[in-house]
mmCIF file of C-alpha atoms in Angstrom:
data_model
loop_
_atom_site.group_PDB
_atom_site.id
_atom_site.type_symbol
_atom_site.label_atom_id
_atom_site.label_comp_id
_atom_site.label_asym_id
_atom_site.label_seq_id
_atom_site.Cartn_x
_atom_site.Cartn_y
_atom_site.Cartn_z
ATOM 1 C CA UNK A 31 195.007 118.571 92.299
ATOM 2 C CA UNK A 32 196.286 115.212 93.518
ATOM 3 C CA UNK A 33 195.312 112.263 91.657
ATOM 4 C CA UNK A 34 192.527 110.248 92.720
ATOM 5 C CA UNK A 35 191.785 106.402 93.838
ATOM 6 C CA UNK A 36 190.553 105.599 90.638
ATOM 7 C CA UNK A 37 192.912 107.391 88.335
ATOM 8 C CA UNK A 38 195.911 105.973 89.993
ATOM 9 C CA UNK A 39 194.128 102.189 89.646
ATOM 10 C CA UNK A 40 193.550 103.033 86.224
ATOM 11 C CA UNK A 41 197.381 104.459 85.254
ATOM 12 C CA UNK A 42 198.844 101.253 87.064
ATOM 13 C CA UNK A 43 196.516 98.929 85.164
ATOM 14 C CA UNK A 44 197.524 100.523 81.980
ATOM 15 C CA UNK A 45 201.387 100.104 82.805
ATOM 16 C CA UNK A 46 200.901 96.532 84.192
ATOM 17 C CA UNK A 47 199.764 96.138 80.323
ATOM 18 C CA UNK A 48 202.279 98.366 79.166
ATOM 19 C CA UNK A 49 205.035 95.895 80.426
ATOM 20 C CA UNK A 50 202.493 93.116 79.185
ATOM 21 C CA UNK A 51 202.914 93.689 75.841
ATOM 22 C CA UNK A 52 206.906 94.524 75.442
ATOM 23 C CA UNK A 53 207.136 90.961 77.162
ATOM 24 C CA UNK A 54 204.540 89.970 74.777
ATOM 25 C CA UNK A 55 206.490 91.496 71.579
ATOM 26 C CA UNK A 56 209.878 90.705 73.017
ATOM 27 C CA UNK A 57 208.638 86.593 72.940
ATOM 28 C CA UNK A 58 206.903 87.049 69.476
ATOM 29 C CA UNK A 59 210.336 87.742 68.356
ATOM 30 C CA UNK A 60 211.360 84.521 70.233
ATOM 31 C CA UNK A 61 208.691 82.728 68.242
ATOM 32 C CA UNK A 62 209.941 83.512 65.154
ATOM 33 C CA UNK A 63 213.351 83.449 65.477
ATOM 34 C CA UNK A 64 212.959 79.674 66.640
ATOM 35 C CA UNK A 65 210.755 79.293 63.542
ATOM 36 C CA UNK A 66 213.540 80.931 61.663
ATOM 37 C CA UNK A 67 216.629 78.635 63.272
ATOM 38 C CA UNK A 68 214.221 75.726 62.708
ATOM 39 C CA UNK A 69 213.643 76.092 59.113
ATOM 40 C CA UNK A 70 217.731 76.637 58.843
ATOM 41 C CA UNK A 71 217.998 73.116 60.824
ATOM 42 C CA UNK A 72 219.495 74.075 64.483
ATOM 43 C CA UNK A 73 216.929 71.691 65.930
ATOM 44 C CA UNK A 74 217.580 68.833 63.482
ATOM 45 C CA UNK A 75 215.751 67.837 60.163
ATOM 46 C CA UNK A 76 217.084 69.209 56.752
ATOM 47 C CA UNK A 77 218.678 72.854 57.053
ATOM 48 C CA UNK A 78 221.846 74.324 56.058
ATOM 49 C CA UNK A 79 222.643 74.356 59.803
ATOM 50 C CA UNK A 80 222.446 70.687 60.249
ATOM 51 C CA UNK A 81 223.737 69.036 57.276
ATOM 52 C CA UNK A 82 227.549 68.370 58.339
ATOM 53 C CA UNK A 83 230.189 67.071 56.393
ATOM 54 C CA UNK A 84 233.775 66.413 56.989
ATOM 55 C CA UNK A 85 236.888 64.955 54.544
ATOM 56 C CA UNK A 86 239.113 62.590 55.751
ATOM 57 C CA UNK A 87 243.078 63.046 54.021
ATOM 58 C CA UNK A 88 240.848 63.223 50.911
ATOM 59 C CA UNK A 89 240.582 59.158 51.045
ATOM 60 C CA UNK A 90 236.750 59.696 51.928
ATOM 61 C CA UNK A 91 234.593 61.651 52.824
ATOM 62 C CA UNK A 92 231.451 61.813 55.654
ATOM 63 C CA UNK A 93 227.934 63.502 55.527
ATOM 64 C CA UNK A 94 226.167 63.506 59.259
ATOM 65 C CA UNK A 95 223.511 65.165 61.022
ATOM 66 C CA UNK A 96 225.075 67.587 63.244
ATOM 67 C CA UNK A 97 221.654 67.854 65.351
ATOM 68 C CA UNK A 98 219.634 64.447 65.639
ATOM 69 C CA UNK A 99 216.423 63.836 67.272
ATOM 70 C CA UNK A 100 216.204 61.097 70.441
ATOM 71 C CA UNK A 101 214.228 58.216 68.870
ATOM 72 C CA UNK A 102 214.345 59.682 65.413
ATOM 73 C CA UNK A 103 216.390 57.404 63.100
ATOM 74 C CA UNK A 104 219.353 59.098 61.194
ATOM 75 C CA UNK A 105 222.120 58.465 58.642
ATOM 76 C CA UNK A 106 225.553 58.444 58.987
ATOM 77 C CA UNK A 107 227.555 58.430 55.139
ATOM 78 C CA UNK A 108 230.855 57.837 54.537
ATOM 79 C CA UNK A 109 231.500 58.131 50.355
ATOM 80 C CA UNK A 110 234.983 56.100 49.690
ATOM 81 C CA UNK A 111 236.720 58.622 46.926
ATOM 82 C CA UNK A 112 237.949 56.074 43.626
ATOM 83 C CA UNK A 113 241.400 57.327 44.604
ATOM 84 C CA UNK A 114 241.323 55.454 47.919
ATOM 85 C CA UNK A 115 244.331 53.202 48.191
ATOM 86 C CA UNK A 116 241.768 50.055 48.656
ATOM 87 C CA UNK A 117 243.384 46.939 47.922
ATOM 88 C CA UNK A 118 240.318 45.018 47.490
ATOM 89 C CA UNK A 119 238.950 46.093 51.017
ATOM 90 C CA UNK A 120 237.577 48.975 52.550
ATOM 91 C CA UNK A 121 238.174 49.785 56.665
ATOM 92 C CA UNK A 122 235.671 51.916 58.111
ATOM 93 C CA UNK A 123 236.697 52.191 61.886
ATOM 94 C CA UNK A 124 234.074 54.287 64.039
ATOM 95 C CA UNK A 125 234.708 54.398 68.170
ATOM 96 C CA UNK A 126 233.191 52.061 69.969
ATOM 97 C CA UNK A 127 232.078 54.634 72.638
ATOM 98 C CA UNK A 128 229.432 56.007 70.194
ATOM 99 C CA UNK A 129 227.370 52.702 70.212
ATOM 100 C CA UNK A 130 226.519 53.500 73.446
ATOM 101 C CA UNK A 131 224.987 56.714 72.035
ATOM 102 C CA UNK A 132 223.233 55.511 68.424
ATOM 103 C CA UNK A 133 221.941 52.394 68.283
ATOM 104 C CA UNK A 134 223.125 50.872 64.686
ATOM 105 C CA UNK A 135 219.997 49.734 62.406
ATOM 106 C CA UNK A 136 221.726 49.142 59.311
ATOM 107 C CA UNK A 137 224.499 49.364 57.669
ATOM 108 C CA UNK A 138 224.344 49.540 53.480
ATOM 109 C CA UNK A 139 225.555 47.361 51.422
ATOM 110 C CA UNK A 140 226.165 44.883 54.555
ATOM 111 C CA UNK A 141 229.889 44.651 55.364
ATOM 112 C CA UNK A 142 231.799 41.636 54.724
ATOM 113 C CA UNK A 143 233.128 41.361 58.260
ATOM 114 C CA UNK A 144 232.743 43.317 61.538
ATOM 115 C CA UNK A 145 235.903 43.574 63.864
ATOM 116 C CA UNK A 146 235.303 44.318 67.240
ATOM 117 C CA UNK A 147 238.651 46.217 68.930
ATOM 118 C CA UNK A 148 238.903 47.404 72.519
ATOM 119 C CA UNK A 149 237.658 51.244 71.334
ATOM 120 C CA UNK A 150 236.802 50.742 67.657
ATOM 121 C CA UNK A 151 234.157 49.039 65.474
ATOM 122 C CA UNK A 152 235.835 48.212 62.393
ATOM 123 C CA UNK A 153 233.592 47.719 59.388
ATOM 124 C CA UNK A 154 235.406 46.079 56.039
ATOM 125 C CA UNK A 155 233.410 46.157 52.982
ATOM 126 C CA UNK A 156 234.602 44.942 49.318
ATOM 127 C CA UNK A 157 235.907 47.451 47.283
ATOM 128 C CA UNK A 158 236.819 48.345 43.490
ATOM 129 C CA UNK A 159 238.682 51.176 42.682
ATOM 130 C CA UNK A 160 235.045 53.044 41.941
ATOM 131 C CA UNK A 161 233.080 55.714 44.298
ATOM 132 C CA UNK A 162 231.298 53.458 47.068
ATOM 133 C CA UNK A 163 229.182 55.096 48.978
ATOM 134 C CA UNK A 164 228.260 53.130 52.591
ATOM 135 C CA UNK A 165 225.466 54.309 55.046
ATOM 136 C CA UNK A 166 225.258 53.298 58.329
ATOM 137 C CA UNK A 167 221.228 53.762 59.549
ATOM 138 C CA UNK A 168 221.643 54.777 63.152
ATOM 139 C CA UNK A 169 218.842 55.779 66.032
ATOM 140 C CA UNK A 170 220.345 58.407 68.623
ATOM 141 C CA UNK A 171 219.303 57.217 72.179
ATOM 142 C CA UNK A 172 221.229 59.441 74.596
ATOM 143 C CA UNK A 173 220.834 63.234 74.742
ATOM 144 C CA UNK A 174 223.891 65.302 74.470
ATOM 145 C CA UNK A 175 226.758 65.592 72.987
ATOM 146 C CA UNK A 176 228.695 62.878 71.143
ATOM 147 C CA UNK A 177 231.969 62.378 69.735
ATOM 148 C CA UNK A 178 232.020 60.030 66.680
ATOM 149 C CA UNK A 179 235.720 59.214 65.204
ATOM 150 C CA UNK A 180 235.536 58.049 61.761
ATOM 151 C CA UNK A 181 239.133 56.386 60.321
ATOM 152 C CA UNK A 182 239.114 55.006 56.657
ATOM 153 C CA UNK A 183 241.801 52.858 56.031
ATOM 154 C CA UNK A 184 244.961 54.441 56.896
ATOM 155 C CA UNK A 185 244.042 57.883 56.627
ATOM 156 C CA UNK A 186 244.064 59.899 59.493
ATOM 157 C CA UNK A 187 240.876 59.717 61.865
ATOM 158 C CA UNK A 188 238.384 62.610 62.136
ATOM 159 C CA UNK A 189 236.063 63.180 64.935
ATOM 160 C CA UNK A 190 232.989 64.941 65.093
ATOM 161 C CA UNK A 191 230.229 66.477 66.912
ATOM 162 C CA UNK A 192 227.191 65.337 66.953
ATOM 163 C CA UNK A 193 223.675 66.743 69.557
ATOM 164 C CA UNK A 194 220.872 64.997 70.078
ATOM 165 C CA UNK A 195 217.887 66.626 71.079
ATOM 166 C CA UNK A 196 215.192 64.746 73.525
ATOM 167 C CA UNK B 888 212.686 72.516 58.432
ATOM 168 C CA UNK B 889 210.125 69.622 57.476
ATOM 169 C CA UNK B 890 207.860 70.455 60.803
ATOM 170 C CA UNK B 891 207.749 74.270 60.102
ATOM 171 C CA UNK B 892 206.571 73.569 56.736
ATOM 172 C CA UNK B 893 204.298 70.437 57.533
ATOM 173 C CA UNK B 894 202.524 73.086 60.509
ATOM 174 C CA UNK B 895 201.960 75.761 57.408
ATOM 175 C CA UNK B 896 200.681 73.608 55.293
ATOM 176 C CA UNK B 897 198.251 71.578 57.844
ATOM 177 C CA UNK B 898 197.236 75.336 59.465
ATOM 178 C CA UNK B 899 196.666 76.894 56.486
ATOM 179 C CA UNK B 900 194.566 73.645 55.085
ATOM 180 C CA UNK B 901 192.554 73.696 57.880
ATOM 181 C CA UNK B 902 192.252 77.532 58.034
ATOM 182 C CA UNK B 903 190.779 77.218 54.296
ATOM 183 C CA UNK B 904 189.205 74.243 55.062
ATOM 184 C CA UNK B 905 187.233 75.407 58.002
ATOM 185 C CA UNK B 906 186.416 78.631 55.854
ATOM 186 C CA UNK B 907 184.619 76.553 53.321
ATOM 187 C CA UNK B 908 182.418 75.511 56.208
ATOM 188 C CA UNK B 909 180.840 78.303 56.800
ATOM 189 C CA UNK B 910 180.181 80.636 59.668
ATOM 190 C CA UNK B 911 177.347 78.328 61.651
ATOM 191 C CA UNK B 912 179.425 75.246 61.917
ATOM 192 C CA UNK B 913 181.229 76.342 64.840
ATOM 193 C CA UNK B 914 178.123 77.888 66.426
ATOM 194 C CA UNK B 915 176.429 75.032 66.569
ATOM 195 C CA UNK B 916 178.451 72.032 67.639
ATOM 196 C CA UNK B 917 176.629 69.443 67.876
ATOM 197 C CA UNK B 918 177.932 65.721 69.667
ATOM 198 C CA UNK B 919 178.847 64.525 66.382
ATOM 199 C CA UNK B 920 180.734 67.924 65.143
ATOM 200 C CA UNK B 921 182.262 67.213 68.770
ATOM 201 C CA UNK B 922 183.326 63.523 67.576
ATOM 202 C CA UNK B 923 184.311 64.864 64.295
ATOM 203 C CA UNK B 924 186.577 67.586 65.531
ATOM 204 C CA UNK B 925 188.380 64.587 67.927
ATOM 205 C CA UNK B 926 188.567 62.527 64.768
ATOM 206 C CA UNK B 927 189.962 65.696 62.702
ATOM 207 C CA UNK B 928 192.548 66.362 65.438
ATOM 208 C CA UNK B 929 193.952 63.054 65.648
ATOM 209 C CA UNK B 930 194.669 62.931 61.813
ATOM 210 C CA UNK B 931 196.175 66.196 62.090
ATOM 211 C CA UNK B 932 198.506 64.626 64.835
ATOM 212 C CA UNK B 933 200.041 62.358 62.528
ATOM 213 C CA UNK B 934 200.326 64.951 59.423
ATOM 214 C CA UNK B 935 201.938 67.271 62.048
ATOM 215 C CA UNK B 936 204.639 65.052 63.510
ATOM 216 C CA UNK B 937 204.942 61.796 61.014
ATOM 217 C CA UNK B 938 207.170 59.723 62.448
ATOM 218 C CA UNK B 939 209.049 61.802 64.695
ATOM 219 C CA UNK B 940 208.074 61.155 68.211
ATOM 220 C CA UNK B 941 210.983 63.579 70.019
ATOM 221 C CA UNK B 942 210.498 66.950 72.270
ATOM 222 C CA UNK B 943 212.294 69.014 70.079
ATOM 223 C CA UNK B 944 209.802 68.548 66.788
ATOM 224 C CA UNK B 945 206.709 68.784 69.205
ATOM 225 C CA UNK B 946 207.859 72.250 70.213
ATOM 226 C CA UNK B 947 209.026 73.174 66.237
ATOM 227 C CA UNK B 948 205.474 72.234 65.506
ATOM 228 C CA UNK B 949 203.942 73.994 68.187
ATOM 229 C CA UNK B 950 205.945 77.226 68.205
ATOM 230 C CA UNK B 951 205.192 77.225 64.255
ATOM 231 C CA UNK B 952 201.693 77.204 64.817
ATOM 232 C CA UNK B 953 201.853 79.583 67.857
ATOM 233 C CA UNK B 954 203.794 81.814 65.283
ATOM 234 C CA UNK B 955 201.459 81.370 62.395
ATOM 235 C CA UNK B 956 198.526 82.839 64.740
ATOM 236 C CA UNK B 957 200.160 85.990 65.652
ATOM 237 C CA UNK B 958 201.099 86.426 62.228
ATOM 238 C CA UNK B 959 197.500 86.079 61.465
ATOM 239 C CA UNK B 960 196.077 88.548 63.708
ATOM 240 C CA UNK B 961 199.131 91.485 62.749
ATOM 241 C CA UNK B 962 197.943 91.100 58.842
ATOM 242 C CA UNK B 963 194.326 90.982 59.764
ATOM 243 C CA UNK B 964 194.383 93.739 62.337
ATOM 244 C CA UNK B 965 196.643 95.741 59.351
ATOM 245 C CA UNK B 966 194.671 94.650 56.249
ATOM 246 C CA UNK B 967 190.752 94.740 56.571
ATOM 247 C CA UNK B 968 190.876 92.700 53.153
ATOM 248 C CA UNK B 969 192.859 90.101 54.942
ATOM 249 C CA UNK B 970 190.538 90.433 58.273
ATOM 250 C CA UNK B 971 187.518 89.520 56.032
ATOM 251 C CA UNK B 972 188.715 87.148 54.130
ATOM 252 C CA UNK B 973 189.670 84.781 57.376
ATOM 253 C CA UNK B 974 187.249 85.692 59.798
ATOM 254 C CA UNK B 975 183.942 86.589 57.516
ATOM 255 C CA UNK B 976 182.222 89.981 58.230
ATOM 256 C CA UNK B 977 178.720 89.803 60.179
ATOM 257 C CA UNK B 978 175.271 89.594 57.993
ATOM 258 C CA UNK B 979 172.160 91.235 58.841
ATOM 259 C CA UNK B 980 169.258 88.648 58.311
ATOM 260 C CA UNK B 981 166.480 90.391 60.262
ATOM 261 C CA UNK B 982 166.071 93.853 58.965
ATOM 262 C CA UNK B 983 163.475 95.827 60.646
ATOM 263 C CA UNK B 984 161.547 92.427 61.468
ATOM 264 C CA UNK B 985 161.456 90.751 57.918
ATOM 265 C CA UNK B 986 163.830 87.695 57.768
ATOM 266 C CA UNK B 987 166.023 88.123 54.643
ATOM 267 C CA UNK B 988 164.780 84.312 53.381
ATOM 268 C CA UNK B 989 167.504 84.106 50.532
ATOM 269 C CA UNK B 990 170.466 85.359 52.751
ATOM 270 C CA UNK B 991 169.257 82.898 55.967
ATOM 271 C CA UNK B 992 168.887 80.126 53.342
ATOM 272 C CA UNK B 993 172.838 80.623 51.486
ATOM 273 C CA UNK B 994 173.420 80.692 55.441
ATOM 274 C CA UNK B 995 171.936 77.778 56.249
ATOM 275 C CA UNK B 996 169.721 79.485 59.208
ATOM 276 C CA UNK B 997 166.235 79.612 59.598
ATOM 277 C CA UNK B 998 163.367 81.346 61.466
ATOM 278 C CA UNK B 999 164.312 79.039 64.326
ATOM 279 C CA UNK B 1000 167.326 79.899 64.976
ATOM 280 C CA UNK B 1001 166.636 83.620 65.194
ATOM 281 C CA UNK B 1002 164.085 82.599 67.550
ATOM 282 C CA UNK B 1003 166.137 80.786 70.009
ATOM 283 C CA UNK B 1004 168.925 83.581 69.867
ATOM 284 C CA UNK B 1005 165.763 86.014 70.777
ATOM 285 C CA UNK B 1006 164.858 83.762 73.259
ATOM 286 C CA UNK B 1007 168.168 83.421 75.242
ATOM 287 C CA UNK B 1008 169.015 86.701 74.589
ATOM 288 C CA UNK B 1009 166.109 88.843 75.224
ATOM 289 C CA UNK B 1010 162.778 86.357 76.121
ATOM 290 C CA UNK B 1011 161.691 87.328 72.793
ATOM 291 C CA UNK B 1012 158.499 84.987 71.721
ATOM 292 C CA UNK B 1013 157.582 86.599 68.095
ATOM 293 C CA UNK B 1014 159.388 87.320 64.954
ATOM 294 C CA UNK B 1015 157.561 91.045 65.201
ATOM 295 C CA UNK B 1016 159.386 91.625 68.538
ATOM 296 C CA UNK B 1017 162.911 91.375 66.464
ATOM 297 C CA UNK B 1018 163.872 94.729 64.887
ATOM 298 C CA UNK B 1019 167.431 93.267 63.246
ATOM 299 C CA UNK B 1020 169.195 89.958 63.635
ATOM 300 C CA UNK B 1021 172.464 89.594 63.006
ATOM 301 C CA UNK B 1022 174.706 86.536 61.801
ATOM 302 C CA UNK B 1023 177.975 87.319 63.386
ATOM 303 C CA UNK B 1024 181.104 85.778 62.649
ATOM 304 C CA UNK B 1025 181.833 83.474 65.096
ATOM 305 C CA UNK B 1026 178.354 81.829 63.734
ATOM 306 C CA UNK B 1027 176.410 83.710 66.765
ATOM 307 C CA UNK B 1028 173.371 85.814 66.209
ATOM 308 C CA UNK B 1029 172.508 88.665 67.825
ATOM 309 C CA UNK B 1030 169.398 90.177 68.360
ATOM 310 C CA UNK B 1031 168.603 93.824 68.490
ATOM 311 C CA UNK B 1032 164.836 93.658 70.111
ATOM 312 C CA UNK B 1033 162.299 96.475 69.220
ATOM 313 C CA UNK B 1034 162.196 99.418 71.512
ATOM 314 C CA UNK B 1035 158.974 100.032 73.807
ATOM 315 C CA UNK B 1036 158.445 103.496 71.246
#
């Protein structure tokens, strides 16, 4: 007996639901998964995902947010190992292209001088042979991707990545 | 991570928080309930995102919550324990037409209010006209009027 008005409203109802919910389930599991990567720091914050760090010729070594947040202040540290050949003074050259990126806040301790060169911003602090630690307070205010190259003293420059979400 | 665990820890405050209220408070919101709720809102906004003003930790924030819910309703739809511990279970305070005083009073409802559910619900005038009255858990009551028999 062929089916009737009713009964075929009623079956299609049921599948339009039917495909309702897998959508439904499939985007719980989107929910949680971007819980998940939040909590491990792919959007920023603290997270195993997020906290970068890099070594330059083992002279020094920088810690960075590899995700930062538009508007959302973040730090930028560069630890100056005791074996750094310092002479008294510490260079800390970044690209100049990046401060068109971060806006600089702060820069701890305050450097003794700022050199401005055609593509770098050279930062010279006063140095001992101890560990100095210096931390430059910066506020992303582009979205994207940036390159930031970081050259201490004569050691060989390192560049990396940084994203900043809006 | 700190916005997934500041939205756990503001949901499931306010969760126990509104819990502790009891089940009429959102049944009968008054203007100033209304004003409070604005007020409670707008201190929650600046638990939830602190400083951070950006996209990205609205939608952590958001999506956390979002998340929290579903969670919510799989362990209470799987665990009735769970189901009555968030959401109450319903109360009978009208049995057979004689208002349970002591249960209406923990409840904080009176003859009144069974009167004006009757009312809406059924143009009920007397207490005698009520066979059972129930305090549901969204703060509602329902009426169950006495047949014609």
């Amino acid at each position: 007996m062929p089916a009737t008005k009713e009964e075929n409203d009623f079956s299609s109802t049921v599948e339009f639901h039917r495909r309702e919910w897998r959508v439904q389930r499939l985007g719980w599991i989107g929910i949680w998964a971007f819980m998940l990567l939040a909590v491990l720091g792919l959007f920023g914050g603290s997270g195993p995902l997020n906290n970068g760090r890099a070594v330059t010729d083992g002279v020094a070594s920088v810690e960075y947010e590899r995700y930062t947040r538009q508007g959302t202040k973040t730090t930028l540290n560069v630890t100056l190992h005791p074996e750094t050949p310092l002479a008294g003074t510490a260079r800390i050259a970044l690209n100049r292209a990046y401060f068109e990126a971060f806006r600089l806040y702060d820069t701890i301790p305050a450097p003794k001088a700022v050199r401005l060169h055609p593509d770098q911003m050279v930062f010279e602090f006063s140095a001992s042979g101890d560990e100095h630690e210096v931390t430059f307070v910066l506020e992303p205010e582009e979205l994207g991707w940036h390159n930031l190259t970081v050259a201490v003293d004569e050691a060989k420059p390192l560049t990396i990545r940084q994203f900043t979400y809006p | 991570m700190e916005p997934v665990i500041r939205a756990i820890v503001v949901y499931l405050f306010l969760l126990g928080l509104l819990r502790l209220t009891g089940k009429r408070m959102l049944a009968q919101i008054t203007v100033f309930d209304f004003v409070l709720l604005l007020i409670i809102s707008e201190a929650t906004q600046q638990a939830l995102i602190a400083n951070d003003n950006s996209m990205i930790n609205a939608a952590i924030v958001i999506t956390t919550l979002i998340g929290l819910n579903i969670i919510m309703s799989l362990l209470k739809q799987r665990f009735s324990a769970v189901d009555r511990i968030l959401d109450d279970i319903p109360l009978l305070i009208v049995a057979d037409g004689k208002p349970l005083k002591d249960l209406m009073d923990k409840e904080r409802v009176d003859e009144d209010d069974v009167l004006d559910a009757a009312r809406e619900m059924h143009g009920l005038e007397r207490m005698e006209q009520v066979r059972h009255a129930i305090l549901e858990r969204n703060g509602k009551i329902s009426i169950i009027p006495r047949g014609k028999d």
